[in-house]
């Protein structure tokens, strides 16, 4: 059988180690990753190998030659112009593949039993067999769900936290029939996971998954690179280690001398021709390549040093990586997590702090104390964007220099000379970060429209009316009082897609930053008609006659937020009798207790004034909390049901988009009013996009996220929600206390449960495998429900915390309480399971 070994990777996330080295050539226990793969193939009598190359192909060809030295026959195909993707590169050599063939990714370490996998493929006789593995954190990979017969039923590449429905992932090893490549066109970039396999599933082409218990690790980051080295040393994966085993788990290469004063702690690997001074200590986990020299008295603990490195006298190195030909002078200290690119020189008595990265060819002066990486994008982060945008602690994670780099990376993905609007809340720290963002944008040749302190809904509305490529908004995080949130949105005001976020991350980490010429530096302007334009849109979509004729009195608590500047003007224009509380700007963020105190005061004012309702605005104008005419607070689920009822009452036959976590009260209302409920993932971006992509949507979101009115703009808008409430209550003529009683009764519970990150994927798979398929919905998390009923349980992994969220919903109180108890206990018991022993952990 012919094997296609895809060895074209550039190893972006392994930089600075792969700036001048293809990822498959990165050494693991002193052999390139690709060599370990060839050894595996040879052990299973697979010796006819075609390598597809793109990045630095000569490095690979010069090392492996025709393959005879490695016991295989090698031929090469180079993608000269541009990478064609995993499937596109195989399609490119389809003429060489006349029989079933094996595809192997060139950037993973495994000892999978390929002979058994081939036997499985032959037994099932399907065109495609995917080799799968179970991992503790499947979010990093393409996840695959198979039925009891092993047939692939669902495939999702790089899922979000809520989309993880199993811990079974794609290893990038496939057995394929040549006929399946006919589904692809030649010369076009295509990926197996994102393109070919979804096509085959859609066409009902049988695909089977062979689930291996063997070791598998995708060497996709510096962290996993360090981990796989340790796994090899401790025997968790079967690899061929060069050298003579002079003591148990101590391998020493040819012509390497060890003075009697050298202290060795197993396990460790020493390459050929290494030299050591007196009193050297080589701690456990150390791997040294060929021709490494270590001076007198130096101490190395869990250090990976590639060939040709020099380490001077009395230096201290701990848990760090040195690429080829790094020169470390005497009395140097390298702390945990330091990564040094090839040909760097670290001067005498220098100290590199934890996590510092040096790009290749850098020189550190003698005595220097280095606390930051020298090149942008080398801080070791794997992702910038979270569930809502880029979040972090102000002046710790979100610093001015970080903001400049982030904005420059974003701007580098846009056309030179286009415009971006920048807005913020009223806090001083937000002003500081916004100014840094604007500097980064202008440095790349992007013009800035500075809206300054303004409510986020107005900024999103402005994106539609101004000629901009997108927008950035800086504010206090609505859910984390200690953090800032930087949100990016497109020219329509919708949060950026995951694909666009990854594009920005790639530019940031790879330092693909465009710099503008002096004449092309961006210009800053201050648009002054954004609030007026928003007011016009506001008025266009409201029945203002209902306002003028309404006897309603409302109390609005702005909680010292920036939205308080705008809404009083709008409501007074429409003749609304509104009492305003706490509308002045306040530079600090209210904590939960202060906001709850203001909410109690709001209820007291409502009852004292006999007002129709009270509202507290939060999240920079996106969310609100509703108080009825008796001063009682509406729960989030009650408010979502109320808005659904009022909207469908005035828009019969319309559609309402809600997150999967919303109670079934909305379905009951839709059945009464003849409307339609569309369930979406909980991510704010997904909610916005769903409101735009489905026809007839009149309302979107929920009380937890805020409500979307697609006719006005695509974002969440508490201000327009308040106006809509006033309008619809005037039309119906009933007090809120009565309307609350008319809402459908649903027994709904939400309980967050601690669950280690390592257990989330396996928990989701366990739930999927132990319930009938027709009882499952996998829109976001795992939703388990009886068909055509409002009885359901939803288990949703948290995107940023070691938690899963349990939601239980039913019109029947007994059923809800039983399910809450049953699934809480089930999840807690699963999360308490003993972790796998070190010897059996699969990466």
Short mmCIF file of C-alpha atoms in Angstrom, two decimals, residues 336-701:
data_model
loop_
_atom_site.label_atom_id
_atom_site.label_comp_id
_atom_site.label_asym_id
_atom_site.label_seq_id
_atom_site.Cartn_x
_atom_site.Cartn_y
_atom_site.Cartn_z
CA UNK A 336 11.17 27.82 33.09
CA UNK A 337 9.47 28.11 29.71
CA UNK A 338 12.27 30.00 27.93
CA UNK A 339 12.43 29.23 24.20
CA UNK A 340 15.50 30.31 22.22
CA UNK A 341 15.62 30.22 18.44
CA UNK A 342 18.59 29.01 16.42
CA UNK A 343 21.89 30.90 16.38
CA UNK A 344 20.99 33.16 19.31
CA UNK A 345 23.74 34.35 21.67
CA UNK A 346 23.02 34.95 25.35
CA UNK A 347 25.76 36.99 27.01
CA UNK A 348 27.56 36.36 30.28
CA UNK A 349 25.49 36.68 33.49
CA UNK A 350 22.31 37.42 31.52
CA UNK A 351 18.97 36.24 32.90
CA UNK A 352 15.88 35.34 30.87
CA UNK A 353 12.64 35.36 32.85
CA UNK A 354 9.96 32.72 32.73
CA UNK A 355 8.28 32.30 29.35
CA UNK A 356 10.61 34.57 27.36
CA UNK A 357 10.97 33.72 23.66
CA UNK A 358 13.88 34.79 21.44
CA UNK A 359 13.49 34.69 17.66
CA UNK A 360 16.45 33.22 15.71
CA UNK A 361 19.66 35.21 15.42
CA UNK A 362 19.14 37.47 18.45
CA UNK A 363 21.94 38.61 20.75
CA UNK A 364 21.46 39.31 24.46
CA UNK A 365 24.08 41.59 25.99
CA UNK A 366 26.11 40.53 29.01
CA UNK A 367 24.32 41.12 32.29
CA UNK A 368 20.98 41.86 30.65
CA UNK A 369 17.76 40.92 32.46
CA UNK A 370 15.18 40.03 29.82
CA UNK A 371 11.55 40.04 31.01
CA UNK A 372 9.76 40.15 27.66
CA UNK A 373 10.08 38.34 24.37
CA UNK A 374 11.92 40.33 21.75
CA UNK A 375 9.49 39.76 18.86
CA UNK A 376 5.75 40.33 18.82
CA UNK A 377 3.61 37.25 18.87
CA UNK A 378 6.00 35.10 20.93
CA UNK A 379 4.34 35.26 24.34
CA UNK A 380 3.23 31.65 24.17
CA UNK A 381 -0.48 32.38 23.91
CA UNK A 382 -2.28 30.02 21.60
CA UNK A 383 -5.39 32.13 21.11
CA UNK A 384 -6.25 35.80 21.54
CA UNK A 385 -10.02 35.65 21.12
CA UNK A 386 -12.38 34.14 23.64
CA UNK A 387 -16.14 33.75 23.70
CA UNK A 388 -16.88 37.48 23.24
CA UNK A 389 -13.65 39.05 22.00
CA UNK A 390 -10.23 39.72 23.52
CA UNK A 391 -10.47 39.87 27.31
CA UNK A 392 -7.97 40.28 30.11
CA UNK A 393 -6.99 42.18 33.22
CA UNK A 394 -6.27 45.84 32.45
CA UNK A 395 -2.59 46.80 32.57
CA UNK A 396 -1.70 43.15 33.16
CA UNK A 397 -3.04 41.28 30.14
CA UNK A 398 -4.48 44.25 28.24
CA UNK A 399 -1.60 46.73 28.20
CA UNK A 400 -1.15 49.69 25.85
CA UNK A 401 1.67 47.93 24.01
CA UNK A 402 -0.47 44.82 23.61
CA UNK A 403 -3.32 46.93 22.26
CA UNK A 404 -1.04 48.57 19.69
CA UNK A 405 0.12 45.17 18.43
CA UNK A 406 -3.38 43.72 18.41
CA UNK A 407 -4.78 46.65 16.42
CA UNK A 408 -1.85 46.50 14.00
CA UNK A 409 -2.47 42.79 13.42
CA UNK A 410 -6.18 43.45 12.80
CA UNK A 411 -5.41 46.38 10.50
CA UNK A 412 -2.99 44.24 8.50
CA UNK A 413 -5.94 42.06 7.45
CA UNK A 414 -7.73 45.12 5.98
CA UNK A 415 -7.15 47.09 2.80
CA UNK A 416 -4.77 50.05 3.07
CA UNK A 417 -6.64 53.33 3.35
CA UNK A 418 -9.92 51.93 4.66
CA UNK A 419 -11.54 53.16 7.88
CA UNK A 420 -12.33 51.61 11.26
CA UNK A 421 -14.45 53.16 13.97
CA UNK A 422 -13.26 52.99 17.59
CA UNK A 423 -15.52 53.49 20.60
CA UNK A 424 -15.40 52.81 24.33
CA UNK A 425 -17.15 53.15 27.64
CA UNK A 426 -16.49 56.08 29.96
CA UNK A 427 -13.75 54.53 32.10
CA UNK A 428 -10.25 55.98 32.10
CA UNK A 429 -8.65 52.60 31.49
CA UNK A 430 -10.86 52.11 28.43
CA UNK A 431 -9.76 55.50 27.10
CA UNK A 432 -6.12 54.51 27.55
CA UNK A 433 -6.53 51.22 25.68
CA UNK A 434 -8.67 52.80 22.93
CA UNK A 435 -5.94 55.38 22.22
CA UNK A 436 -3.38 52.60 21.94
CA UNK A 437 -5.65 50.71 19.53
CA UNK A 438 -6.05 53.82 17.38
CA UNK A 439 -2.27 54.25 17.22
CA UNK A 440 -1.88 50.66 16.03
CA UNK A 441 -4.54 51.13 13.34
CA UNK A 442 -3.04 54.36 12.02
CA UNK A 443 0.47 52.90 11.91
CA UNK A 444 -0.75 50.34 9.36
CA UNK A 445 -2.45 52.91 7.16
CA UNK A 446 -6.02 52.62 8.46
CA UNK A 447 -8.11 55.75 9.06
CA UNK A 448 -9.78 56.02 12.46
CA UNK A 449 -13.26 57.33 13.22
CA UNK A 450 -13.05 58.09 16.94
CA UNK A 451 -16.53 57.92 18.49
CA UNK A 452 -15.05 58.25 22.01
CA UNK A 453 -17.34 57.27 24.92
CA UNK A 454 -20.60 55.96 23.50
CA UNK A 455 -23.04 53.12 24.09
CA UNK A 456 -22.16 49.97 22.17
CA UNK A 457 -25.52 49.75 20.32
CA UNK A 458 -24.90 53.20 18.86
CA UNK A 459 -21.43 52.15 17.72
CA UNK A 460 -22.88 49.08 15.97
CA UNK A 461 -25.55 51.23 14.33
CA UNK A 462 -22.86 53.68 13.18
CA UNK A 463 -20.93 50.86 11.50
CA UNK A 464 -23.90 50.43 9.12
CA UNK A 465 -24.20 54.12 8.28
CA UNK A 466 -20.53 55.08 8.00
CA UNK A 467 -18.21 53.77 5.29
CA UNK A 468 -16.03 51.59 7.50
CA UNK A 469 -14.43 48.18 7.21
CA UNK A 470 -15.22 47.40 10.83
CA UNK A 471 -15.18 48.63 14.38
CA UNK A 472 -13.54 48.13 17.78
CA UNK A 473 -15.18 48.78 21.13
CA UNK A 474 -13.43 48.78 24.52
CA UNK A 475 -15.41 48.33 27.73
CA UNK A 476 -15.50 46.70 31.11
CA UNK A 477 -16.30 43.03 30.69
CA UNK A 478 -20.04 42.54 31.34
CA UNK A 479 -19.45 39.25 33.20
CA UNK A 480 -16.00 39.77 34.78
CA UNK A 481 -15.63 42.84 36.95
CA UNK A 482 -11.84 42.59 36.95
CA UNK A 483 -11.40 42.49 33.17
CA UNK A 484 -11.52 44.65 30.08
CA UNK A 485 -13.14 43.43 26.88
CA UNK A 486 -12.09 44.46 23.36
CA UNK A 487 -14.76 43.57 20.80
CA UNK A 488 -14.31 43.63 17.04
CA UNK A 489 -17.19 43.85 14.58
CA UNK A 490 -17.56 44.07 10.82
CA UNK A 491 -19.06 46.77 8.59
CA UNK A 492 -22.56 45.58 9.50
CA UNK A 493 -21.92 45.75 13.25
CA UNK A 494 -21.77 41.95 13.68
CA UNK A 495 -18.99 40.43 15.78
CA UNK A 496 -16.21 38.95 13.68
CA UNK A 497 -16.47 35.36 12.52
CA UNK A 498 -14.16 32.69 13.92
CA UNK A 499 -12.34 32.58 10.59
CA UNK A 500 -11.61 36.32 10.76
CA UNK A 501 -10.49 36.01 14.38
CA UNK A 502 -8.03 33.28 13.41
CA UNK A 503 -6.73 35.48 10.60
CA UNK A 504 -5.99 38.22 13.13
CA UNK A 505 -4.37 35.73 15.51
CA UNK A 506 -2.15 34.44 12.71
CA UNK A 507 -1.03 37.97 11.85
CA UNK A 508 -0.35 38.67 15.53
CA UNK A 509 1.61 35.52 16.33
CA UNK A 510 3.55 35.46 13.07
CA UNK A 511 4.25 39.20 13.22
CA UNK A 512 2.76 39.65 9.75
CA UNK A 513 2.35 43.37 10.38
CA UNK A 514 2.15 45.81 7.50
CA UNK A 515 3.83 49.16 8.14
CA UNK A 516 2.59 52.23 6.29
CA UNK A 517 4.83 54.76 4.63
CA UNK A 518 4.94 58.24 6.14
CA UNK A 519 2.45 59.49 3.56
CA UNK A 520 0.09 56.57 4.18
CA UNK A 521 -0.28 56.80 7.95
CA UNK A 522 -3.96 56.84 8.88
CA UNK A 523 -5.95 59.96 9.72
CA UNK A 524 -8.21 60.38 12.77
CA UNK A 525 -11.60 62.09 12.56
CA UNK A 526 -14.41 62.60 15.09
CA UNK A 527 -17.86 61.97 13.58
CA UNK A 528 -20.40 64.12 15.42
CA UNK A 529 -23.74 62.92 14.05
CA UNK A 530 -23.78 59.29 15.25
CA UNK A 531 -26.27 59.85 18.08
CA UNK A 532 -28.59 61.85 15.79
CA UNK A 533 -28.47 59.11 13.13
CA UNK A 534 -29.22 56.49 15.78
CA UNK A 535 -32.16 58.58 17.03
CA UNK A 536 -33.58 58.74 13.50
CA UNK A 537 -33.35 54.97 13.15
CA UNK A 538 -34.86 54.65 16.61
CA UNK A 539 -37.82 56.79 15.65
CA UNK A 540 -38.29 55.08 12.28
CA UNK A 541 -39.02 51.70 13.87
CA UNK A 542 -41.27 52.87 16.71
CA UNK A 543 -44.92 53.85 16.75
CA UNK A 544 -44.30 57.23 18.35
CA UNK A 545 -48.05 57.95 18.51
CA UNK A 546 -48.31 55.29 21.20
CA UNK A 547 -45.70 57.16 23.21
CA UNK A 548 -47.48 60.49 22.98
CA UNK A 549 -50.80 58.89 23.93
CA UNK A 550 -49.42 56.67 26.69
CA UNK A 551 -50.07 57.36 30.35
CA UNK A 552 -47.18 55.10 31.31
CA UNK A 553 -44.59 56.32 33.77
CA UNK A 554 -41.23 54.55 33.83
CA UNK A 555 -38.17 54.71 36.04
CA UNK A 556 -34.79 54.11 34.40
CA UNK A 557 -31.61 53.41 36.36
CA UNK A 558 -28.57 53.88 34.13
CA UNK A 559 -26.19 52.73 36.91
CA UNK A 560 -23.77 55.51 35.98
CA UNK A 561 -23.20 54.04 32.50
CA UNK A 562 -22.56 55.81 29.21
CA UNK A 563 -26.00 54.87 27.83
CA UNK A 564 -27.47 57.36 30.28
CA UNK A 565 -26.21 60.20 28.11
CA UNK A 566 -28.33 59.19 25.11
CA UNK A 567 -31.58 57.56 26.15
CA UNK A 568 -33.03 60.47 28.20
CA UNK A 569 -32.83 62.66 25.09
CA UNK A 570 -34.61 60.05 22.97
CA UNK A 571 -37.39 59.40 25.47
CA UNK A 572 -38.04 63.09 26.09
CA UNK A 573 -38.30 63.62 22.33
CA UNK A 574 -41.09 61.04 22.20
CA UNK A 575 -42.93 62.64 25.10
CA UNK A 576 -42.34 59.76 27.49
CA UNK A 577 -42.79 60.39 31.22
CA UNK A 578 -39.50 58.96 32.46
CA UNK A 579 -37.81 59.35 35.82
CA UNK A 580 -34.06 58.97 35.45
CA UNK A 581 -31.76 57.63 38.15
CA UNK A 582 -27.94 57.62 38.18
CA UNK A 583 -27.54 58.94 34.64
CA UNK A 584 -24.25 60.76 35.25
CA UNK A 585 -21.06 59.09 34.07
CA UNK A 586 -18.91 57.36 36.65
CA UNK A 587 -15.34 56.28 35.81
CA UNK A 588 -15.31 53.13 37.93
CA UNK A 589 -17.11 49.83 37.53
CA UNK A 590 -19.93 48.92 39.90
CA UNK A 591 -19.54 45.59 41.60
CA UNK A 592 -22.37 43.07 41.95
CA UNK A 593 -23.36 44.21 45.44
CA UNK A 594 -23.54 47.87 44.41
CA UNK A 595 -25.64 47.00 41.35
CA UNK A 596 -28.00 44.89 43.50
CA UNK A 597 -28.34 47.81 45.92
CA UNK A 598 -29.30 50.11 43.05
CA UNK A 599 -31.79 47.50 41.84
CA UNK A 600 -33.50 47.41 45.26
CA UNK A 601 -33.66 51.21 45.26
CA UNK A 602 -35.15 51.10 41.76
CA UNK A 603 -37.98 48.82 42.96
CA UNK A 604 -38.69 51.16 45.86
CA UNK A 605 -38.87 54.19 43.56
CA UNK A 606 -41.21 52.36 41.16
CA UNK A 607 -43.68 51.56 43.92
CA UNK A 608 -43.38 55.00 45.52
CA UNK A 609 -44.19 56.75 42.22
CA UNK A 610 -46.79 54.15 41.14
CA UNK A 611 -44.77 53.77 37.96
CA UNK A 612 -45.66 51.30 35.18
CA UNK A 613 -42.22 49.73 35.17
CA UNK A 614 -38.57 50.19 36.06
CA UNK A 615 -35.44 49.15 34.18
CA UNK A 616 -31.75 49.01 35.03
CA UNK A 617 -29.41 49.26 32.05
CA UNK A 618 -26.11 47.34 32.02
CA UNK A 619 -23.34 46.03 29.74
CA UNK A 620 -22.75 49.44 28.14
CA UNK A 621 -26.29 49.67 26.82
CA UNK A 622 -26.73 46.05 25.74
CA UNK A 623 -28.69 44.47 28.60
CA UNK A 624 -31.43 45.44 31.02
CA UNK A 625 -33.13 44.18 34.15
CA UNK A 626 -36.91 44.73 34.32
CA UNK A 627 -38.92 45.64 37.42
CA UNK A 628 -42.72 45.38 37.30
CA UNK A 629 -45.24 47.91 38.63
CA UNK A 630 -45.14 46.22 42.05
CA UNK A 631 -41.35 46.68 42.29
CA UNK A 632 -40.59 42.99 41.69
CA UNK A 633 -37.69 41.96 39.44
CA UNK A 634 -38.36 39.82 36.37
CA UNK A 635 -36.09 36.78 36.14
CA UNK A 636 -34.06 36.42 32.95
CA UNK A 637 -36.31 33.63 31.68
CA UNK A 638 -39.46 35.63 32.45
CA UNK A 639 -38.12 38.67 30.62
CA UNK A 640 -37.18 36.59 27.57
CA UNK A 641 -40.67 35.06 27.52
CA UNK A 642 -42.28 38.48 27.94
CA UNK A 643 -40.34 40.02 25.04
CA UNK A 644 -41.17 36.99 22.87
CA UNK A 645 -44.88 37.32 23.73
CA UNK A 646 -45.06 41.07 23.11
CA UNK A 647 -43.11 40.87 19.85
CA UNK A 648 -45.07 37.96 18.36
CA UNK A 649 -48.34 39.58 19.43
CA UNK A 650 -47.57 42.55 17.18
CA UNK A 651 -45.71 40.52 14.51
CA UNK A 652 -47.83 37.38 14.01
CA UNK A 653 -46.02 34.68 12.06
CA UNK A 654 -42.62 36.18 12.83
CA UNK A 655 -39.50 34.30 13.94
CA UNK A 656 -37.62 34.74 17.21
CA UNK A 657 -34.00 33.59 17.61
CA UNK A 658 -33.03 32.47 21.11
CA UNK A 659 -30.01 30.61 22.51
CA UNK A 660 -30.37 26.91 23.25
CA UNK A 661 -30.36 27.68 26.98
CA UNK A 662 -33.69 29.56 26.87
CA UNK A 663 -36.65 27.89 28.58
CA UNK A 664 -39.42 26.24 26.54
CA UNK A 665 -41.81 29.05 27.52
CA UNK A 666 -40.89 30.71 24.21
CA UNK A 667 -42.06 27.66 22.22
CA UNK A 668 -45.36 27.67 24.12
CA UNK A 669 -45.83 31.36 23.28
CA UNK A 670 -44.93 30.78 19.63
CA UNK A 671 -47.54 28.03 19.38
CA UNK A 672 -50.16 30.42 20.79
CA UNK A 673 -49.21 33.30 18.51
CA UNK A 674 -48.43 31.33 15.34
CA UNK A 675 -44.74 32.28 15.39
CA UNK A 676 -41.52 30.31 15.04
CA UNK A 677 -38.65 29.79 17.48
CA UNK A 678 -35.14 29.33 16.08
CA UNK A 679 -32.57 27.94 18.51
CA UNK A 680 -28.98 29.16 18.15
CA UNK A 681 -25.64 28.58 19.85
CA UNK A 682 -25.10 30.76 22.90
CA UNK A 683 -22.12 32.64 21.46
CA UNK A 684 -23.09 36.31 20.85
CA UNK A 685 -21.67 36.17 17.31
CA UNK A 686 -23.80 33.14 16.45
CA UNK A 687 -26.92 34.87 17.76
CA UNK A 688 -26.21 37.96 15.65
CA UNK A 689 -25.53 35.93 12.53
CA UNK A 690 -28.64 33.78 13.02
CA UNK A 691 -30.80 36.92 13.19
CA UNK A 692 -29.33 38.07 9.88
CA UNK A 693 -29.37 34.76 8.02
CA UNK A 694 -32.94 33.63 8.78
CA UNK A 695 -35.81 35.41 7.09
CA UNK A 696 -38.68 36.91 9.06
CA UNK A 697 -36.74 37.38 12.31
CA UNK A 698 -38.37 40.09 14.45
CA UNK A 699 -36.45 39.52 17.69
CA UNK A 700 -33.28 37.78 18.80
CA UNK A 701 -31.29 37.06 21.93
#
